[in-house]
Amino acid sequence: MNNQLINTVLAAGNIDQPHIFPHLDWLKESPYVFNMDFGLLELPLEPGILLIRGARQYGKSTWLEQQLYQTIKQFGGGTAFYLNGDYITDVDALTTAIEGLTTAFSKDAPVRRLFIDEITTVQNWELALKRLADQGKLTKILVITTGSKATDLRRGAERMPGRKGKLSRTTYLFTPVSYREFKNKCGDALGDHTLTAYLLSGGSPVACVELAKTGVIPEYVIELVRDWVHGEITRSARSQTAVANILNVLFRFGGTPVGQAKLARESGLANNTIAANYIEILRDLGCVIPVYPWDKDRHQLILRKPCKYHFMNLLVAICYHPNRIRSVAEFLALSANEQGLFYEWLVTQEIMRRKAIQGEEILAPLAFYQDKNHEIDFVETSQHLIEVKRGQTSPLEFTWFAKQFPHQKLTVINTKSFQTNHVTGVSLETFLLEPV
């Protein structure tokens, strides 16, 4: 959206004309429209600053246009304005643009909201908000910002202490479409393939729609995701070839712990510091999350030991997988071990989705348990662990668990349901359908 054009329309309140909200126009033509729940059910009426981050192609801009439209519809023209960071050159231009709009609100506006999409494309964007907040020019305004890179938003939060207002929560991670929502909207079209199609989509609305319509993720979706990742890598002055090598190592070693030195060696990088930098970028993009060994006695991560690197964005994994998986049939042609790895990553994505909705620390690392004889895939909390099996298992395989964890519970995701005092067996679909 052109900033000047859309703001002229918003000031007048003439929001029902075509081509003003391109994402909403696309929704009108889509056979499937998903409700997005990332923990912010409605915008607060109070002023403050909201920081919303998340991967591209997951619906942030669409959600923002919906909120913008609803604000004008409910409160009238001149109550909300819009900026797009993709079209703002630097922090000074951002400061000028925001300052100009702070005086444009209707005199009697019951709410004043400023929506800034993709603010993280502007380097040092937080300085603009800091300057204007210190000058008292944002006192009566709710500023809603979105961005695609968590590190910028995290640093922005650190550099604005006390400047985000009195809101109970100000930071959100934009989450994928839930499996429950996907099944409700697309289950009839996909039938028995609904779960696998959801895995392939990664919960990205555009991928969900294409899979439900055609059964295939089209190449334009793949290119959109890869262009986003490559753009962020280039913007960070890093090598696209190196990040491709890193991702290939993650595919090869899957659920095996990998030390930084081994990661660097296997990906052809000069040293472990460089490898760690690439992993940090992928983590900041919400693509990959480290999973560290867990000390069950101290109830903490063991950071000195090699960790696993799980994809928390399944669509990114699909886009970079060497087998070029685009359909359910192609996924089912993978080996059992490869499919099992994707199931583990899908559980990773779901755990991160739930943590985000509940307002836990953004992109905090996960944990797994391992001793000389046993391993559990996830320590979700100190009281609840999760094991993922592609096939069938039984409670007899986990009789050791109650002895080592007498006060904890274990959920085993597999194809058989069972229940003991300490261990519960559920299907992957049942797990994904659990309420948050």
mmCIF file of N, CA and C in Angstrom, residues 72-123:
data_model
loop_
_atom_site.group_PDB
_atom_site.id
_atom_site.type_symbol
_atom_site.label_atom_id
_atom_site.label_comp_id
_atom_site.label_asym_id
_atom_site.label_seq_id
_atom_site.Cartn_x
_atom_site.Cartn_y
_atom_site.Cartn_z
ATOM 1 N N ILE A 72 -11.163 1.840 11.644
ATOM 2 C CA ILE A 72 -11.890 2.910 10.945
ATOM 3 C C ILE A 72 -13.380 2.618 10.930
ATOM 4 N N LYS A 73 -13.737 1.357 10.721
ATOM 5 C CA LYS A 73 -15.143 0.977 10.672
ATOM 6 C C LYS A 73 -15.826 1.244 12.019
ATOM 7 N N GLN A 74 -15.127 0.974 13.109
ATOM 8 C CA GLN A 74 -15.720 1.104 14.439
ATOM 9 C C GLN A 74 -15.662 2.531 14.969
ATOM 10 N N PHE A 75 -14.540 3.214 14.741
ATOM 11 C CA PHE A 75 -14.333 4.511 15.386
ATOM 12 C C PHE A 75 -14.359 5.702 14.438
ATOM 13 N N GLY A 76 -14.402 5.453 13.129
ATOM 14 C CA GLY A 76 -14.520 6.546 12.178
ATOM 15 C C GLY A 76 -13.192 6.994 11.583
ATOM 16 N N GLY A 77 -13.285 7.822 10.536
ATOM 17 C CA GLY A 77 -12.105 8.328 9.855
ATOM 18 C C GLY A 77 -11.219 9.148 10.780
ATOM 19 N N GLY A 78 -9.918 9.133 10.491
ATOM 20 C CA GLY A 78 -8.975 9.905 11.281
ATOM 21 C C GLY A 78 -8.594 9.293 12.613
ATOM 22 N N THR A 79 -8.965 8.004 12.827
ATOM 23 C CA THR A 79 -8.609 7.346 14.093
ATOM 24 C C THR A 79 -7.437 6.379 13.921
ATOM 25 N N ALA A 80 -7.035 6.112 12.685
ATOM 26 C CA ALA A 80 -5.918 5.186 12.438
ATOM 27 C C ALA A 80 -5.185 5.594 11.170
ATOM 28 N N PHE A 81 -3.868 5.425 11.191
ATOM 29 C CA PHE A 81 -3.039 5.691 10.010
ATOM 30 C C PHE A 81 -2.036 4.560 9.824
ATOM 31 N N TYR A 82 -1.342 4.596 8.674
ATOM 32 C CA TYR A 82 -0.543 3.444 8.247
ATOM 33 C C TYR A 82 0.789 3.877 7.646
ATOM 34 N N LEU A 83 1.827 3.118 7.961
ATOM 35 C CA LEU A 83 3.132 3.277 7.313
ATOM 36 C C LEU A 83 3.672 1.895 6.972
ATOM 37 N N ASN A 84 4.434 1.816 5.889
ATOM 38 C CA ASN A 84 5.056 0.563 5.480
ATOM 39 C C ASN A 84 6.565 0.751 5.473
ATOM 40 N N GLY A 85 7.253 0.016 6.341
ATOM 41 C CA GLY A 85 8.690 0.163 6.459
ATOM 42 C C GLY A 85 9.457 -0.190 5.206
ATOM 43 N N ASP A 86 8.860 -1.001 4.321
ATOM 44 C CA ASP A 86 9.534 -1.358 3.076
ATOM 45 C C ASP A 86 9.764 -0.142 2.185
ATOM 46 N N TYR A 87 9.001 0.937 2.413
ATOM 47 C CA TYR A 87 9.099 2.127 1.561
ATOM 48 C C TYR A 87 9.702 3.321 2.302
ATOM 49 N N ILE A 88 10.332 3.061 3.431
ATOM 50 C CA ILE A 88 10.959 4.141 4.208
ATOM 51 C C ILE A 88 12.463 3.906 4.219
ATOM 52 N N THR A 89 13.234 4.915 3.853
ATOM 53 C CA THR A 89 14.658 4.738 3.575
ATOM 54 C C THR A 89 15.526 4.592 4.815
ATOM 55 N N ASP A 90 15.257 5.377 5.854
ATOM 56 C CA ASP A 90 16.136 5.346 7.024
ATOM 57 C C ASP A 90 15.370 5.823 8.257
ATOM 58 N N VAL A 91 16.052 5.837 9.395
ATOM 59 C CA VAL A 91 15.399 6.165 10.653
ATOM 60 C C VAL A 91 14.936 7.620 10.694
ATOM 61 N N ASP A 92 15.662 8.514 10.037
ATOM 62 C CA ASP A 92 15.230 9.914 10.013
ATOM 63 C C ASP A 92 13.935 10.072 9.227
ATOM 64 N N ALA A 93 13.843 9.367 8.097
ATOM 65 C CA ALA A 93 12.609 9.419 7.306
ATOM 66 C C ALA A 93 11.452 8.808 8.081
ATOM 67 N N LEU A 94 11.744 7.749 8.851
ATOM 68 C CA LEU A 94 10.702 7.131 9.677
ATOM 69 C C LEU A 94 10.228 8.097 10.754
ATOM 70 N N THR A 95 11.163 8.775 11.393
ATOM 71 C CA THR A 95 10.809 9.753 12.433
ATOM 72 C C THR A 95 9.927 10.852 11.864
ATOM 73 N N THR A 96 10.298 11.368 10.688
ATOM 74 C CA THR A 96 9.526 12.434 10.050
ATOM 75 C C THR A 96 8.130 11.961 9.688
ATOM 76 N N ALA A 97 8.041 10.736 9.154
ATOM 77 C CA ALA A 97 6.741 10.193 8.743
ATOM 78 C C ALA A 97 5.821 10.003 9.943
ATOM 79 N N ILE A 98 6.350 9.443 11.023
ATOM 80 C CA ILE A 98 5.531 9.238 12.218
ATOM 81 C C ILE A 98 5.117 10.582 12.814
ATOM 82 N N GLU A 99 6.056 11.500 12.921
ATOM 83 C CA GLU A 99 5.760 12.804 13.512
ATOM 84 C C GLU A 99 4.677 13.532 12.733
ATOM 85 N N GLY A 100 4.708 13.414 11.413
ATOM 86 C CA GLY A 100 3.685 14.058 10.602
ATOM 87 C C GLY A 100 2.297 13.506 10.859
ATOM 88 N N LEU A 101 2.222 12.195 11.115
ATOM 89 C CA LEU A 101 0.917 11.577 11.334
ATOM 90 C C LEU A 101 0.386 11.793 12.752
ATOM 91 N N THR A 102 1.251 12.093 13.705
ATOM 92 C CA THR A 102 0.778 12.296 15.082
ATOM 93 C C THR A 102 -0.166 13.489 15.194
ATOM 94 N N THR A 103 -0.060 14.441 14.261
ATOM 95 C CA THR A 103 -0.935 15.615 14.295
ATOM 96 C C THR A 103 -2.113 15.494 13.331
ATOM 97 N N ALA A 104 -2.221 14.351 12.646
ATOM 98 C CA ALA A 104 -3.262 14.188 11.630
ATOM 99 C C ALA A 104 -4.532 13.523 12.156
ATOM 100 N N PHE A 105 -4.495 13.032 13.377
ATOM 101 C CA PHE A 105 -5.677 12.352 13.916
ATOM 102 C C PHE A 105 -6.827 13.333 14.115
ATOM 103 N N SER A 106 -8.030 12.813 13.981
ATOM 104 C CA SER A 106 -9.227 13.621 14.221
ATOM 105 C C SER A 106 -9.199 14.177 15.649
ATOM 106 N N LYS A 107 -9.623 15.411 15.793
ATOM 107 C CA LYS A 107 -9.572 16.085 17.088
ATOM 108 C C LYS A 107 -10.320 15.316 18.163
ATOM 109 N N ASP A 108 -11.458 14.738 17.811
ATOM 110 C CA ASP A 108 -12.293 14.035 18.791
ATOM 111 C C ASP A 108 -12.162 12.509 18.673
ATOM 112 N N ALA A 109 -11.074 12.032 18.105
ATOM 113 C CA ALA A 109 -10.898 10.592 17.906
ATOM 114 C C ALA A 109 -10.933 9.839 19.240
ATOM 115 N N PRO A 110 -11.843 8.858 19.396
ATOM 116 C CA PRO A 110 -11.911 8.099 20.651
ATOM 117 C C PRO A 110 -10.685 7.199 20.853
ATOM 118 N N VAL A 111 -10.069 6.771 19.751
ATOM 119 C CA VAL A 111 -8.789 6.046 19.823
ATOM 120 C C VAL A 111 -7.870 6.625 18.753
ATOM 121 N N ARG A 112 -6.577 6.479 18.964
ATOM 122 C CA ARG A 112 -5.591 6.913 17.967
ATOM 123 C C ARG A 112 -4.596 5.775 17.786
ATOM 124 N N ARG A 113 -4.578 5.229 16.570
ATOM 125 C CA ARG A 113 -3.742 4.066 16.310
ATOM 126 C C ARG A 113 -2.877 4.304 15.078
ATOM 127 N N LEU A 114 -1.611 3.962 15.208
ATOM 128 C CA LEU A 114 -0.681 4.068 14.091
ATOM 129 C C LEU A 114 -0.115 2.680 13.818
ATOM 130 N N PHE A 115 -0.381 2.159 12.620
ATOM 131 C CA PHE A 115 0.075 0.828 12.232
ATOM 132 C C PHE A 115 1.321 0.967 11.348
ATOM 133 N N ILE A 116 2.412 0.326 11.746
ATOM 134 C CA ILE A 116 3.652 0.376 10.967
ATOM 135 C C ILE A 116 4.039 -1.047 10.596
ATOM 136 N N ASP A 117 3.866 -1.386 9.321
ATOM 137 C CA ASP A 117 4.150 -2.737 8.841
ATOM 138 C C ASP A 117 5.627 -2.862 8.478
ATOM 139 N N GLU A 118 6.211 -4.021 8.804
ATOM 140 C CA GLU A 118 7.616 -4.329 8.480
ATOM 141 C C GLU A 118 8.563 -3.208 8.908
ATOM 142 N N ILE A 119 8.425 -2.769 10.131
ATOM 143 C CA ILE A 119 9.272 -1.688 10.648
ATOM 144 C C ILE A 119 10.733 -2.112 10.733
ATOM 145 N N THR A 120 10.994 -3.417 10.854
ATOM 146 C CA THR A 120 12.376 -3.867 11.043
ATOM 147 C C THR A 120 13.219 -3.754 9.779
ATOM 148 N N THR A 121 12.616 -3.427 8.644
ATOM 149 C CA THR A 121 13.419 -3.178 7.450
ATOM 150 C C THR A 121 14.148 -1.835 7.542
ATOM 151 N N VAL A 122 13.741 -0.976 8.479
ATOM 152 C CA VAL A 122 14.406 0.316 8.696
ATOM 153 C C VAL A 122 15.458 0.123 9.789
ATOM 154 N N GLN A 123 16.720 0.301 9.424
ATOM 155 C CA GLN A 123 17.790 0.106 10.391
ATOM 156 C C GLN A 123 17.671 1.100 11.547
#
